[in-house]
Amino acid sequence: MEGNRRWVTNELQHPDRDPTRRELLATGQQPYAAVLSCIDSRVPPELVFDTGLGDLFVMRSGGTALGPVVTGSVEYGPMTSGTPLIVVLGHQRCGAVAAAYKALRDDEPLPGNLQAITHALRPAYEQAVRERSADPIETMARAQVKLTANALRGNRDLAPLVAKGDLAVVSAYYSLDTGQVEILNGAPA
Ligand SMILES: [Zn+2]
């Protein structure tokens, strides 16, 4: 979050991006967080948190949709090397969420494998519909990261780590307008 403040205020430090850091990491890594974010070109985690080499595991999928490979990739750090934090990062005006919303509302499947994203986002769509929000796509985008974080936090492999206090799974939301990351749920007390 300190790195995100630097991003918002244009006080970037570009930490851990030099040959010394590269050499230090050549034979091992110990990132302090795993970030699951959207594929959107405007939300690269390393930039919006002002991080460098070896700081983050990063997995990206359309609308942070989960599936076995995505989930396994997010679990890798926490399960094998004690990474203490997972951040599920959604964002404003998410094209994947908007496309899935329209596909579900109109019952018109997206072409090819894109429909797998629609399928993964159905619970968030249903929550947005239940809430009767004035901006259902925005509501769905926020619901999607909260539900995704909840699913990871409660799954068979990660729940024991969370129960022991060794792992936090946080949902967060990125504003394209301001660059600011807002924590939605799951932050440790
Ligand atoms: Zn997106």
Short mmCIF file of C-alpha atoms and ligand atoms in Angstrom, two decimals:
data_model
loop_
_atom_site.label_atom_id
_atom_site.label_comp_id
_atom_site.label_asym_id
_atom_site.label_seq_id
_atom_site.Cartn_x
_atom_site.Cartn_y
_atom_site.Cartn_z
CA MET A 1 0.00 0.00 0.00
CA GLU A 2 2.99 2.32 0.54
CA GLY A 3 4.05 1.54 -3.00
CA ASN A 4 0.57 2.34 -4.26
CA ARG A 5 0.68 5.70 -2.47
CA ARG A 6 3.90 6.45 -4.33
CA TRP A 7 2.18 5.47 -7.59
CA VAL A 8 -0.76 7.78 -6.89
CA THR A 9 1.39 10.73 -5.85
CA ASN A 10 4.06 10.25 -8.54
CA GLU A 11 6.83 9.63 -5.99
CA LEU A 12 7.97 6.34 -7.52
CA GLN A 13 11.09 4.70 -6.12
CA HIS A 14 11.27 1.80 -8.61
CA PRO A 15 12.72 -0.44 -5.88
CA ASP A 16 14.53 -3.72 -6.51
CA ARG A 17 15.14 -3.11 -10.22
CA ASP A 18 18.89 -3.23 -10.68
CA PRO A 19 21.62 -5.80 -11.45
CA THR A 20 22.45 -6.17 -7.75
CA ARG A 21 18.89 -7.24 -7.00
CA ARG A 22 18.90 -9.57 -9.99
CA GLU A 23 22.11 -11.24 -8.81
CA LEU A 24 20.80 -11.55 -5.26
CA LEU A 25 17.71 -13.37 -6.54
CA ALA A 26 19.39 -15.57 -9.14
CA THR A 27 19.28 -18.65 -6.93
CA GLY A 28 16.14 -18.04 -4.90
CA GLN A 29 13.13 -15.87 -4.22
CA GLN A 30 10.96 -15.00 -1.25
CA PRO A 31 8.17 -12.69 -2.49
CA TYR A 32 6.10 -11.09 0.26
CA ALA A 33 2.79 -11.38 -1.58
CA ALA A 34 0.96 -13.15 -4.39
CA VAL A 35 -1.31 -10.93 -6.47
CA LEU A 36 -4.16 -12.21 -8.62
CA SER A 37 -5.22 -9.39 -10.91
CA CYS A 38 -7.05 -8.92 -14.19
CA ILE A 39 -5.31 -9.19 -17.57
CA ASP A 40 -6.21 -5.53 -18.19
CA SER A 41 -3.20 -3.65 -19.62
CA ARG A 42 -3.88 -0.71 -17.33
CA VAL A 43 -3.48 -2.62 -14.06
CA PRO A 44 -0.02 -4.24 -13.89
CA PRO A 45 0.57 -5.11 -10.22
CA GLU A 46 4.31 -4.40 -10.28
CA LEU A 47 3.65 -0.84 -11.45
CA VAL A 48 0.62 0.08 -9.36
CA PHE A 49 2.37 -1.16 -6.18
CA ASP A 50 5.78 0.23 -7.24
CA THR A 51 7.60 -3.07 -6.71
CA GLY A 52 10.51 -4.79 -8.41
CA LEU A 53 12.21 -8.14 -8.94
CA GLY A 54 11.40 -10.83 -6.43
CA ASP A 55 8.71 -8.85 -4.59
CA LEU A 56 5.49 -10.39 -5.94
CA PHE A 57 4.17 -13.58 -7.39
CA VAL A 58 1.71 -12.41 -10.05
CA MET A 59 -1.12 -14.33 -11.66
CA ARG A 60 -3.53 -12.61 -14.02
CA SER A 61 -6.79 -13.82 -15.51
CA GLY A 62 -9.75 -12.10 -17.16
CA GLY A 63 -11.82 -10.56 -14.36
CA THR A 64 -9.65 -12.51 -11.85
CA ALA A 65 -11.65 -15.59 -12.87
CA LEU A 66 -10.61 -18.70 -10.98
CA GLY A 67 -10.00 -22.15 -12.44
CA PRO A 68 -7.69 -24.98 -11.42
CA VAL A 69 -4.54 -23.59 -13.06
CA VAL A 70 -5.19 -20.07 -11.78
CA THR A 71 -5.91 -21.27 -8.25
CA GLY A 72 -2.86 -23.54 -8.22
CA SER A 73 -0.66 -20.69 -9.39
CA VAL A 74 -1.96 -18.38 -6.66
CA GLU A 75 -1.50 -21.11 -4.04
CA TYR A 76 2.07 -21.86 -5.08
CA GLY A 77 3.81 -19.25 -2.90
CA PRO A 78 1.70 -19.68 0.25
CA MET A 79 1.85 -23.48 0.05
CA THR A 80 5.51 -23.94 -0.82
CA SER A 81 7.39 -21.01 0.67
CA GLY A 82 5.22 -19.33 3.28
CA THR A 83 4.13 -16.29 1.25
CA PRO A 84 2.00 -14.51 3.89
CA LEU A 85 -0.36 -12.49 1.69
CA ILE A 86 -2.66 -12.99 -1.30
CA VAL A 87 -4.25 -9.93 -2.90
CA VAL A 88 -7.13 -10.35 -5.35
CA LEU A 89 -7.12 -7.09 -7.29
CA GLY A 90 -10.14 -6.02 -9.33
CA HIS A 91 -10.53 -2.74 -11.09
CA GLN A 92 -12.84 -0.03 -12.35
CA ARG A 93 -14.41 -0.44 -15.82
CA CYS A 94 -13.33 -4.07 -16.15
CA GLY A 95 -14.04 -5.23 -19.70
CA ALA A 96 -14.16 -8.90 -18.67
CA VAL A 97 -16.78 -8.18 -16.01
CA ALA A 98 -18.81 -6.02 -18.39
CA ALA A 99 -18.73 -8.72 -21.12
CA ALA A 100 -19.70 -11.45 -18.66
CA TYR A 101 -22.49 -9.27 -17.26
CA LYS A 102 -24.00 -8.75 -20.70
CA ALA A 103 -23.58 -12.43 -21.68
CA LEU A 104 -25.44 -13.55 -18.55
CA ARG A 105 -28.10 -10.86 -18.65
CA ASP A 106 -28.92 -11.50 -22.31
CA ASP A 107 -28.27 -15.25 -22.16
CA GLU A 108 -25.88 -14.93 -25.09
CA PRO A 109 -22.71 -16.95 -24.49
CA LEU A 110 -19.36 -15.38 -25.39
CA PRO A 111 -17.44 -17.10 -28.21
CA GLY A 112 -15.04 -19.97 -27.57
CA ASN A 113 -13.08 -20.12 -24.35
CA LEU A 114 -14.23 -16.63 -23.33
CA GLN A 115 -17.38 -18.29 -22.07
CA ALA A 116 -15.29 -19.98 -19.35
CA ILE A 117 -14.75 -16.49 -17.89
CA THR A 118 -18.48 -15.81 -17.98
CA HIS A 119 -19.08 -19.07 -16.17
CA ALA A 120 -16.53 -18.22 -13.45
CA LEU A 121 -18.10 -14.79 -12.92
CA ARG A 122 -21.67 -16.03 -12.55
CA PRO A 123 -21.76 -15.84 -8.70
CA ALA A 124 -20.68 -12.18 -8.84
CA TYR A 125 -23.33 -11.50 -11.48
CA GLU A 126 -25.99 -13.09 -9.31
CA GLN A 127 -24.91 -10.99 -6.33
CA ALA A 128 -25.10 -7.80 -8.41
CA VAL A 129 -28.59 -8.72 -9.59
CA ARG A 130 -29.71 -9.42 -6.01
CA GLU A 131 -28.38 -6.04 -4.84
CA ARG A 132 -30.32 -4.17 -7.55
CA SER A 133 -27.49 -1.67 -7.78
CA ALA A 134 -27.73 1.45 -9.94
CA ASP A 135 -24.37 0.46 -11.45
CA PRO A 136 -24.58 -3.34 -11.68
CA ILE A 137 -21.29 -3.78 -13.54
CA GLU A 138 -19.37 -1.86 -10.88
CA THR A 139 -21.18 -3.85 -8.17
CA MET A 140 -20.38 -7.09 -9.98
CA ALA A 141 -16.69 -6.14 -10.31
CA ARG A 142 -16.41 -5.51 -6.57
CA ALA A 143 -18.39 -8.64 -5.75
CA GLN A 144 -16.13 -10.68 -8.02
CA VAL A 145 -12.92 -9.89 -6.10
CA LYS A 146 -14.61 -10.32 -2.71
CA LEU A 147 -16.08 -13.69 -3.71
CA THR A 148 -12.77 -14.76 -5.23
CA ALA A 149 -10.86 -13.83 -2.07
CA ASN A 150 -13.46 -15.62 0.04
CA ALA A 151 -13.17 -18.74 -2.12
CA LEU A 152 -9.37 -18.79 -1.82
CA ARG A 153 -9.45 -18.07 1.92
CA GLY A 154 -11.85 -20.93 2.53
CA ASN A 155 -10.47 -23.56 0.20
CA ARG A 156 -9.09 -26.85 1.47
CA ASP A 157 -5.45 -25.98 0.93
CA LEU A 158 -5.37 -22.36 2.10
CA ALA A 159 -7.93 -22.37 4.95
CA PRO A 160 -5.51 -24.10 7.36
CA LEU A 161 -2.85 -21.44 6.69
CA VAL A 162 -5.40 -18.67 7.29
CA ALA A 163 -6.61 -20.34 10.51
CA LYS A 164 -3.02 -20.48 11.81
CA GLY A 165 -2.52 -16.79 11.07
CA ASP A 166 0.17 -17.55 8.49
CA LEU A 167 -1.79 -16.17 5.52
CA ALA A 168 -4.18 -13.30 4.79
CA VAL A 169 -6.31 -13.19 1.63
CA VAL A 170 -7.37 -9.65 0.81
CA SER A 171 -9.65 -8.33 -1.91
CA ALA A 172 -8.87 -4.91 -3.35
CA TYR A 173 -10.10 -2.57 -6.05
CA TYR A 174 -8.07 -0.34 -8.35
CA SER A 175 -9.35 2.98 -9.64
CA LEU A 176 -8.34 3.68 -13.24
CA ASP A 177 -9.16 7.34 -12.58
CA THR A 178 -6.88 7.89 -9.58
CA GLY A 179 -4.50 4.92 -9.52
CA GLN A 180 -5.57 4.22 -5.94
CA VAL A 181 -5.99 0.70 -4.52
CA GLU A 182 -8.81 0.35 -2.01
CA ILE A 183 -8.92 -2.67 0.33
CA LEU A 184 -12.34 -4.33 0.29
CA ASN A 185 -12.14 -7.27 2.68
CA GLY A 186 -9.87 -9.75 4.39
CA ALA A 187 -7.27 -7.32 5.79
CA PRO A 188 -5.74 -8.64 9.03
CA ALA A 189 -6.69 -6.67 12.14
ZN ZN B 1 -10.47 -6.33 -16.04
#
